[in-house]
mmCIF file of C-alpha atoms in Angstrom:
data_model
loop_
_atom_site.group_PDB
_atom_site.id
_atom_site.type_symbol
_atom_site.label_atom_id
_atom_site.label_comp_id
_atom_site.label_asym_id
_atom_site.label_seq_id
_atom_site.Cartn_x
_atom_site.Cartn_y
_atom_site.Cartn_z
ATOM 1 C CA MET A 1 34.544 23.697 34.304
ATOM 2 C CA ALA A 2 30.848 24.859 34.074
ATOM 3 C CA ASN A 3 28.802 22.862 31.637
ATOM 4 C CA THR A 4 28.000 24.585 28.354
ATOM 5 C CA LEU A 5 24.612 25.852 29.239
ATOM 6 C CA ASN A 6 26.090 27.781 32.408
ATOM 7 C CA GLN A 7 28.802 29.157 30.157
ATOM 8 C CA LEU A 8 26.276 30.472 27.771
ATOM 9 C CA ARG A 9 24.220 32.037 30.523
ATOM 10 C CA MET A 10 27.375 34.176 31.649
ATOM 11 C CA MET A 11 27.211 35.711 28.037
ATOM 12 C CA THR A 12 23.568 35.614 27.037
ATOM 13 C CA THR A 13 20.192 35.704 28.682
ATOM 14 C CA VAL A 14 18.704 32.093 28.073
ATOM 15 C CA VAL A 15 14.892 32.105 27.484
ATOM 16 C CA ALA A 16 12.778 28.935 27.419
ATOM 17 C CA ASP A 17 10.743 28.542 24.447
ATOM 18 C CA THR A 18 7.818 26.516 26.075
ATOM 19 C CA GLY A 19 4.613 26.915 27.823
ATOM 20 C CA ASP A 20 4.873 23.837 29.897
ATOM 21 C CA LEU A 21 4.942 24.551 33.440
ATOM 22 C CA ASN A 22 6.746 21.538 34.548
ATOM 23 C CA THR A 23 9.511 22.138 32.058
ATOM 24 C CA ILE A 24 9.768 25.850 33.137
ATOM 25 C CA GLU A 25 9.929 24.788 36.839
ATOM 26 C CA ARG A 26 12.662 22.320 35.913
ATOM 27 C CA LEU A 27 14.736 24.583 33.722
ATOM 28 C CA ARG A 28 14.341 27.796 35.705
ATOM 29 C CA PRO A 29 14.966 30.193 32.739
ATOM 30 C CA VAL A 30 15.103 34.003 33.219
ATOM 31 C CA ASP A 31 12.277 34.631 30.656
ATOM 32 C CA ALA A 32 9.842 32.408 28.790
ATOM 33 C CA THR A 33 8.011 32.762 25.496
ATOM 34 C CA THR A 34 4.738 31.358 24.450
ATOM 35 C CA ASN A 35 2.566 30.880 21.357
ATOM 36 C CA PRO A 36 -0.707 29.130 20.653
ATOM 37 C CA SER A 37 1.046 25.855 19.843
ATOM 38 C CA LEU A 38 2.910 25.888 23.144
ATOM 39 C CA ILE A 39 -0.331 26.963 25.074
ATOM 40 C CA THR A 40 -2.156 24.068 23.335
ATOM 41 C CA LYS A 41 0.423 21.615 24.629
ATOM 42 C CA ALA A 42 0.329 23.087 28.130
ATOM 43 C CA LEU A 43 -3.544 22.755 28.353
ATOM 44 C CA THR A 44 -3.523 19.068 27.414
ATOM 45 C CA HIS A 45 -2.511 18.158 30.882
ATOM 46 C CA SER A 46 -5.424 16.533 32.608
ATOM 47 C CA ASN A 47 -5.226 18.629 35.704
ATOM 48 C CA LEU A 48 -6.033 21.698 33.666
ATOM 49 C CA GLN A 49 -9.342 20.360 32.336
ATOM 50 C CA PRO A 50 -11.383 21.843 35.134
ATOM 51 C CA ILE A 51 -9.806 25.195 34.362
ATOM 52 C CA LEU A 52 -10.805 24.874 30.702
ATOM 53 C CA ILE A 53 -14.295 24.111 31.570
ATOM 54 C CA ASP A 54 -14.727 26.892 34.156
ATOM 55 C CA THR A 55 -13.290 29.261 31.713
ATOM 56 C CA LEU A 56 -15.539 28.430 28.978
ATOM 57 C CA ALA A 57 -18.495 28.635 31.272
ATOM 58 C CA LYS A 58 -17.326 31.951 32.386
ATOM 59 C CA HIS A 59 -17.418 33.311 28.858
ATOM 60 C CA ASN A 60 -20.641 31.413 27.820
ATOM 61 C CA ASN A 61 -18.511 29.185 25.525
ATOM 62 C CA ASN A 62 -17.070 32.114 23.667
ATOM 63 C CA ILE A 63 -13.888 30.436 22.235
ATOM 64 C CA ASP A 64 -12.002 33.518 21.437
ATOM 65 C CA ASN A 65 -12.487 35.087 24.892
ATOM 66 C CA THR A 66 -11.757 31.789 26.538
ATOM 67 C CA ILE A 67 -8.398 31.506 24.600
ATOM 68 C CA ASP A 68 -7.397 35.117 25.589
ATOM 69 C CA GLU A 69 -8.112 34.440 29.305
ATOM 70 C CA LEU A 70 -6.196 30.956 29.075
ATOM 71 C CA THR A 71 -3.323 32.732 27.490
ATOM 72 C CA VAL A 72 -3.026 35.075 30.300
ATOM 73 C CA TYR A 73 -3.619 32.239 32.849
ATOM 74 C CA ILE A 74 -0.713 30.238 31.487
ATOM 75 C CA GLY A 75 1.447 33.467 31.382
ATOM 76 C CA ARG A 76 0.603 34.210 34.977
ATOM 77 C CA GLU A 77 1.485 30.554 36.072
ATOM 78 C CA ILE A 78 4.801 30.794 34.031
ATOM 79 C CA LEU A 79 5.729 33.930 35.910
ATOM 80 C CA GLN A 80 5.464 32.163 39.233
ATOM 81 C CA HIS A 81 8.430 29.931 38.103
ATOM 82 C CA ILE A 82 10.706 32.528 36.686
ATOM 83 C CA ASP A 83 12.286 35.967 37.584
ATOM 84 C CA GLY A 84 11.957 37.620 34.227
ATOM 85 C CA ARG A 85 9.180 38.194 31.776
ATOM 86 C CA VAL A 86 6.829 36.122 29.674
ATOM 87 C CA SER A 87 5.982 36.946 26.006
ATOM 88 C CA THR A 88 2.193 36.809 25.445
ATOM 89 C CA GLU A 89 1.118 36.643 21.731
ATOM 90 C CA VAL A 90 -1.501 38.693 20.214
ATOM 91 C CA ASP A 91 -4.032 36.822 17.911
ATOM 92 C CA ALA A 92 -2.030 36.462 14.617
ATOM 93 C CA ARG A 93 -5.190 37.128 12.690
ATOM 94 C CA LEU A 94 -4.684 40.755 13.762
ATOM 95 C CA SER A 95 -1.279 40.993 12.240
ATOM 96 C CA PHE A 96 -2.293 43.557 9.669
ATOM 97 C CA ASP A 97 -4.410 45.665 11.995
ATOM 98 C CA THR A 98 -2.494 48.298 14.052
ATOM 99 C CA GLU A 99 -5.596 49.354 15.988
ATOM 100 C CA GLN A 100 -6.990 46.131 16.945
ATOM 101 C CA THR A 101 -3.546 44.795 17.896
ATOM 102 C CA VAL A 102 -3.161 47.733 20.288
ATOM 103 C CA ALA A 103 -6.631 47.125 21.665
ATOM 104 C CA LYS A 104 -5.874 43.312 22.121
ATOM 105 C CA ALA A 105 -2.540 44.028 23.799
ATOM 106 C CA LEU A 106 -4.217 46.565 26.210
ATOM 107 C CA ALA A 107 -6.995 43.903 27.055
ATOM 108 C CA PHE A 108 -4.233 41.312 27.820
ATOM 109 C CA LEU A 109 -2.490 43.666 30.218
ATOM 110 C CA GLN A 110 -5.929 44.602 31.902
ATOM 111 C CA MET A 111 -6.302 40.670 32.415
ATOM 112 C CA TYR A 112 -2.817 40.481 33.858
ATOM 113 C CA GLU A 113 -3.425 43.349 36.174
ATOM 114 C CA GLN A 114 -6.619 41.649 37.472
ATOM 115 C CA MET A 115 -4.617 38.666 38.232
ATOM 116 C CA GLY A 116 -2.022 40.641 39.992
ATOM 117 C CA VAL A 117 0.731 40.615 37.436
ATOM 118 C CA ASP A 118 2.830 43.861 36.812
ATOM 119 C CA LYS A 119 2.823 44.742 33.177
ATOM 120 C CA GLN A 120 6.642 45.147 33.318
ATOM 121 C CA ARG A 121 6.884 41.440 33.569
ATOM 122 C CA VAL A 122 4.857 40.979 30.264
ATOM 123 C CA LEU A 123 6.273 41.340 26.745
ATOM 124 C CA ILE A 124 3.539 41.770 24.085
ATOM 125 C CA LYS A 125 4.430 39.425 21.122
ATOM 126 C CA ILE A 126 3.503 40.732 17.754
ATOM 127 C CA ALA A 127 4.287 39.601 14.141
ATOM 128 C CA GLY A 128 6.779 41.763 12.256
ATOM 129 C CA THR A 129 4.432 43.223 9.706
ATOM 130 C CA TRP A 130 4.507 46.999 9.144
ATOM 131 C CA GLN A 131 1.148 47.282 11.062
ATOM 132 C CA GLY A 132 2.330 45.203 13.857
ATOM 133 C CA ILE A 133 5.596 47.277 14.351
ATOM 134 C CA GLN A 134 3.443 50.464 14.275
ATOM 135 C CA ALA A 135 1.220 48.891 16.934
ATOM 136 C CA ALA A 136 4.231 48.154 19.148
ATOM 137 C CA LYS A 137 5.416 51.777 18.670
ATOM 138 C CA ILE A 138 2.085 53.017 20.152
ATOM 139 C CA LEU A 139 2.365 50.506 22.984
ATOM 140 C CA GLU A 140 6.043 51.331 23.759
ATOM 141 C CA GLU A 141 5.143 54.924 23.959
ATOM 142 C CA GLN A 142 2.645 53.851 26.798
ATOM 143 C CA GLY A 143 5.452 51.955 28.633
ATOM 144 C CA ILE A 144 4.151 48.696 27.341
ATOM 145 C CA HIS A 145 7.135 46.379 26.275
ATOM 146 C CA CYS A 146 6.862 44.439 23.007
ATOM 147 C CA ASN A 147 8.650 41.504 21.375
ATOM 148 C CA ILE A 148 8.348 41.586 17.587
ATOM 149 C CA THR A 149 8.485 38.108 16.212
ATOM 150 C CA LEU A 150 9.041 36.453 12.815
ATOM 151 C CA ILE A 151 11.908 38.795 11.832
ATOM 152 C CA PHE A 152 13.593 37.544 8.625
ATOM 153 C CA GLY A 153 15.055 40.691 7.048
ATOM 154 C CA LEU A 154 17.174 43.656 8.081
ATOM 155 C CA HIS A 155 14.280 46.064 7.038
ATOM 156 C CA GLN A 156 11.928 44.629 9.650
ATOM 157 C CA ALA A 157 14.689 44.938 12.459
ATOM 158 C CA ILE A 158 15.425 48.544 11.477
ATOM 159 C CA ALA A 159 11.786 49.491 11.664
ATOM 160 C CA CYS A 160 11.442 47.877 15.031
ATOM 161 C CA ALA A 161 14.448 49.660 16.312
ATOM 162 C CA ASP A 162 13.140 52.998 15.102
ATOM 163 C CA ALA A 163 9.839 52.194 16.861
ATOM 164 C CA ASN A 164 11.821 51.718 20.243
ATOM 165 C CA VAL A 165 10.608 48.030 20.402
ATOM 166 C CA THR A 166 11.974 46.349 23.502
ATOM 167 C CA LEU A 167 13.232 43.354 21.714
ATOM 168 C CA ILE A 168 12.907 41.469 18.326
ATOM 169 C CA SER A 169 13.089 37.796 17.512
ATOM 170 C CA PRO A 170 14.942 36.809 14.413
ATOM 171 C CA PHE A 171 14.075 33.308 13.390
ATOM 172 C CA VAL A 172 17.330 31.352 12.775
ATOM 173 C CA GLY A 173 16.123 27.913 12.016
ATOM 174 C CA ARG A 174 13.430 28.974 9.679
ATOM 175 C CA ILE A 175 16.021 30.909 7.596
ATOM 176 C CA LEU A 176 18.153 27.770 7.600
ATOM 177 C CA ASP A 177 15.360 25.596 6.345
ATOM 178 C CA TYR A 178 14.663 28.028 3.580
ATOM 179 C CA GLN A 179 18.250 28.135 2.553
ATOM 180 C CA LYS A 180 18.516 24.366 2.487
ATOM 181 C CA GLN A 181 15.547 24.203 0.335
ATOM 182 C CA GLN A 182 16.579 26.972 -2.115
ATOM 183 C CA GLN A 183 20.231 25.502 -2.337
ATOM 184 C CA ASN A 184 19.222 21.875 -2.334
ATOM 185 C CA ARG A 185 21.760 21.248 0.500
ATOM 186 C CA ASP A 186 21.394 18.832 3.457
ATOM 187 C CA ASN A 187 24.031 20.347 5.664
ATOM 188 C CA ILE A 188 25.203 23.930 5.728
ATOM 189 C CA PRO A 189 28.128 24.956 8.075
ATOM 190 C CA THR A 190 27.622 27.662 10.584
ATOM 191 C CA ASN A 191 29.745 30.138 8.764
ATOM 192 C CA GLU A 192 27.359 29.969 5.784
ATOM 193 C CA ASP A 193 24.119 29.671 7.863
ATOM 194 C CA LEU A 194 22.027 32.645 6.670
ATOM 195 C CA GLY A 195 19.941 32.479 9.789
ATOM 196 C CA ILE A 196 23.131 32.988 11.939
ATOM 197 C CA LEU A 197 24.535 35.833 9.560
ATOM 198 C CA SER A 198 21.175 37.489 9.842
ATOM 199 C CA VAL A 199 21.313 37.747 13.492
ATOM 200 C CA LYS A 200 24.979 38.933 13.530
ATOM 201 C CA THR A 201 24.127 41.611 11.069
ATOM 202 C CA ILE A 202 21.151 42.845 13.023
ATOM 203 C CA TYR A 203 22.991 42.702 16.227
ATOM 204 C CA SER A 204 25.948 44.697 14.798
ATOM 205 C CA TYR A 205 23.618 47.256 13.103
ATOM 206 C CA PHE A 206 21.830 47.913 16.427
ATOM 207 C CA LYS A 207 24.995 48.267 18.366
ATOM 208 C CA GLN A 208 26.774 50.321 15.779
ATOM 209 C CA HIS A 209 23.973 52.829 15.655
ATOM 210 C CA GLY A 210 23.318 52.993 19.497
ATOM 211 C CA TYR A 211 19.704 51.254 19.477
ATOM 212 C CA GLN A 212 18.464 50.089 22.706
ATOM 213 C CA THR A 213 16.228 47.276 21.075
ATOM 214 C CA GLN A 214 17.599 43.882 22.064
ATOM 215 C CA VAL A 215 18.016 40.929 19.757
ATOM 216 C CA MET A 216 16.803 37.592 20.755
ATOM 217 C CA GLY A 217 17.707 34.829 18.464
ATOM 218 C CA ALA A 218 14.960 32.240 17.964
ATOM 219 C CA SER A 219 13.836 29.013 16.208
ATOM 220 C CA PHE A 220 17.022 26.929 16.575
ATOM 221 C CA ARG A 221 17.556 23.645 14.864
ATOM 222 C CA ASN A 222 20.801 22.558 16.611
ATOM 223 C CA VAL A 223 23.114 23.369 19.225
ATOM 224 C CA ASP A 224 25.848 24.656 16.928
ATOM 225 C CA GLN A 225 23.471 27.515 15.757
ATOM 226 C CA ILE A 226 22.986 28.606 19.456
ATOM 227 C CA LEU A 227 26.800 28.490 20.211
ATOM 228 C CA ALA A 228 27.617 30.479 17.002
ATOM 229 C CA LEU A 229 25.440 33.362 18.631
ATOM 230 C CA ALA A 230 26.854 33.100 22.211
ATOM 231 C CA GLY A 231 26.919 36.753 23.361
ATOM 232 C CA CYS A 232 23.672 37.730 21.593
ATOM 233 C CA ASP A 233 21.402 39.793 24.115
ATOM 234 C CA LEU A 234 18.896 36.811 24.462
ATOM 235 C CA LEU A 235 18.328 33.392 22.872
ATOM 236 C CA THR A 236 15.053 31.593 23.213
ATOM 237 C CA ILE A 237 15.823 27.966 23.144
ATOM 238 C CA SER A 238 13.424 24.783 23.190
ATOM 239 C CA PRO A 239 13.739 22.580 26.271
ATOM 240 C CA ASP A 240 15.398 19.594 24.333
ATOM 241 C CA LEU A 241 18.260 21.907 23.170
ATOM 242 C CA ILE A 242 18.624 23.320 26.755
ATOM 243 C CA ASP A 243 18.952 19.907 27.890
ATOM 244 C CA ASN A 244 21.598 19.241 25.212
ATOM 245 C CA LEU A 245 23.640 22.306 26.225
ATOM 246 C CA ARG A 246 23.443 21.222 29.883
ATOM 247 C CA ALA A 247 24.768 17.738 29.145
ATOM 248 C CA MET A 248 27.636 19.257 27.265
ATOM 249 C CA ASP A 249 31.054 20.331 28.885
ATOM 250 C CA LYS A 250 32.427 21.898 25.765
ATOM 251 C CA GLN A 251 34.181 25.165 26.432
ATOM 252 C CA ILE A 252 32.775 27.992 24.391
ATOM 253 C CA GLU A 253 33.794 31.442 23.391
ATOM 254 C CA ARG A 254 31.833 34.531 23.004
ATOM 255 C CA GLN A 255 30.922 35.274 19.391
ATOM 256 C CA LEU A 256 28.994 38.608 19.662
ATOM 257 C CA PHE A 257 30.248 41.665 21.375
ATOM 258 C CA PRO A 258 28.526 45.121 21.618
ATOM 259 C CA ASP A 259 31.482 46.693 19.890
ATOM 260 C CA MET A 260 31.768 44.145 17.129
ATOM 261 C CA ALA A 261 32.024 45.314 13.587
ATOM 262 C CA PHE A 262 30.567 42.261 11.859
ATOM 263 C CA ALA A 263 28.804 44.432 9.349
ATOM 264 C CA THR A 264 29.180 48.179 8.773
ATOM 265 C CA ILE A 265 25.845 49.372 7.386
ATOM 266 C CA GLU A 266 24.853 53.025 6.996
ATOM 267 C CA LYS A 267 21.789 54.056 8.995
ATOM 268 C CA GLN A 268 18.539 53.547 7.362
ATOM 269 C CA GLN A 269 14.928 54.565 7.962
ATOM 270 C CA PHE A 270 11.677 53.090 6.423
ATOM 271 C CA ASP A 271 8.198 54.514 6.001
ATOM 272 C CA GLU A 272 5.391 52.203 5.083
ATOM 273 C CA GLN A 273 6.092 52.558 1.294
ATOM 274 C CA SER A 274 9.868 51.842 1.486
ATOM 275 C CA PHE A 275 9.160 49.009 4.008
ATOM 276 C CA THR A 276 6.755 47.314 1.697
ATOM 277 C CA LYS A 277 9.059 47.724 -1.211
ATOM 278 C CA ALA A 278 11.869 46.118 0.844
ATOM 279 C CA LEU A 279 9.753 43.242 1.834
ATOM 280 C CA GLU A 280 8.605 42.664 -1.704
ATOM 281 C CA GLN A 281 12.218 42.508 -2.835
ATOM 282 C CA ASP A 282 13.044 39.946 -0.152
ATOM 283 C CA SER A 283 11.337 36.740 -1.290
ATOM 284 C CA MET A 284 12.606 34.785 1.660
ATOM 285 C CA ALA A 285 11.346 37.265 4.303
ATOM 286 C CA THR A 286 7.927 37.624 2.323
ATOM 287 C CA LYS A 287 7.413 34.011 2.294
ATOM 288 C CA LEU A 288 8.529 33.175 5.942
ATOM 289 C CA LEU A 289 6.579 36.026 7.315
ATOM 290 C CA THR A 290 3.424 34.938 5.581
ATOM 291 C CA THR A 291 3.776 31.248 6.534
ATOM 292 C CA GLY A 292 4.789 32.192 9.980
ATOM 293 C CA ILE A 293 1.587 34.139 10.502
ATOM 294 C CA ASP A 294 -0.436 31.386 8.831
ATOM 295 C CA GLY A 295 1.194 28.926 11.336
ATOM 296 C CA PHE A 296 0.270 30.887 14.270
ATOM 297 C CA ILE A 297 -3.340 31.243 12.981
ATOM 298 C CA ASN A 298 -3.596 27.612 12.553
ATOM 299 C CA ALA A 299 -2.239 26.823 15.862
ATOM 300 C CA ARG A 300 -4.936 29.083 17.404
ATOM 301 C CA GLU A 301 -7.576 27.341 15.351
ATOM 302 C CA GLU A 302 -6.268 24.047 16.665
ATOM 303 C CA LEU A 303 -6.701 25.206 20.172
ATOM 304 C CA ALA A 304 -10.168 26.605 19.249
ATOM 305 C CA ASN A 305 -11.162 23.214 17.774
ATOM 306 C CA LYS A 306 -10.144 21.420 21.086
ATOM 307 C CA LEU A 307 -12.081 23.827 23.110
ATOM 308 C CA GLN A 308 -15.131 23.439 20.961
ATOM 309 C CA ASN A 309 -14.891 19.610 21.278
ATOM 310 C CA LEU A 310 -14.902 19.952 24.913
ATOM 311 C CA VAL A 311 -17.986 22.329 24.718
ATOM 312 C CA ASN A 312 -19.647 19.682 22.779
ATOM 313 C CA THR A 313 -18.762 16.844 25.048
ATOM 314 C CA ASN A 314 -19.955 18.704 28.129
ATOM 315 C CA SER A 315 -23.338 19.768 26.504
ATOM 316 C CA GLY A 316 -23.961 16.406 24.856
#
């Protein structure tokens, strides 16, 4: 019998949630996702220090431009170890600015092109604000594929599907964390896990109404959450949980099917006003979206500080 990871791969595209090149080479996932925290970890390797210094010099120590180029550099390096796509995150400070998000995405793709990377192998990763989703709509119309992240509510997912976004990333683990805190519970079984139920509802809604947007469950806290979503279009999983799945020989069954009727929900549509109202009425989605964006911004600032320290060290 195949190990649990290989069984899962027969039902779902497994994506590695890491920017570490050695780990990606070892795991050989189809796709990979990155964010500033993962890029910061990837760039801590001593063998990359010369690249950091050279990139800073190229941009006259402009930290923002350096981070953008390093982001694309790591993306290109990841693509050399996988057959699929890499998600490249737009600066989270632009999450509420449609025009600037589009501009940043186009700049990323231009850099990728200069490095010899086909845009079809890149997913532009954008936070699930109304402005971010509208930026993705503009990009998708130009044949540029997007991954809308920080999805915590059905209204976000529906807006993404109506924008013809390539895929969305509902954050399973963060929803569970919120649920535990609100319900003051340490352990919640998978059949009550609101993160799992959220993904199942979104997946069912998309299939029920014929949307092409794919669902990629993300932010897992344990193996049980992953196996409860076996059959989802994609699952992005941290290296430690991928290793756990590989070490298991548990036989698994598919949980999500394209023709499943987990939740029958009438087709809905949102404009900016109704989207904002739905978000305001969903305290969990509001809080987790806000804290998620703040977390990405803080991670970028951490990377910026590391680079500034490098500038100071080399100029001292």
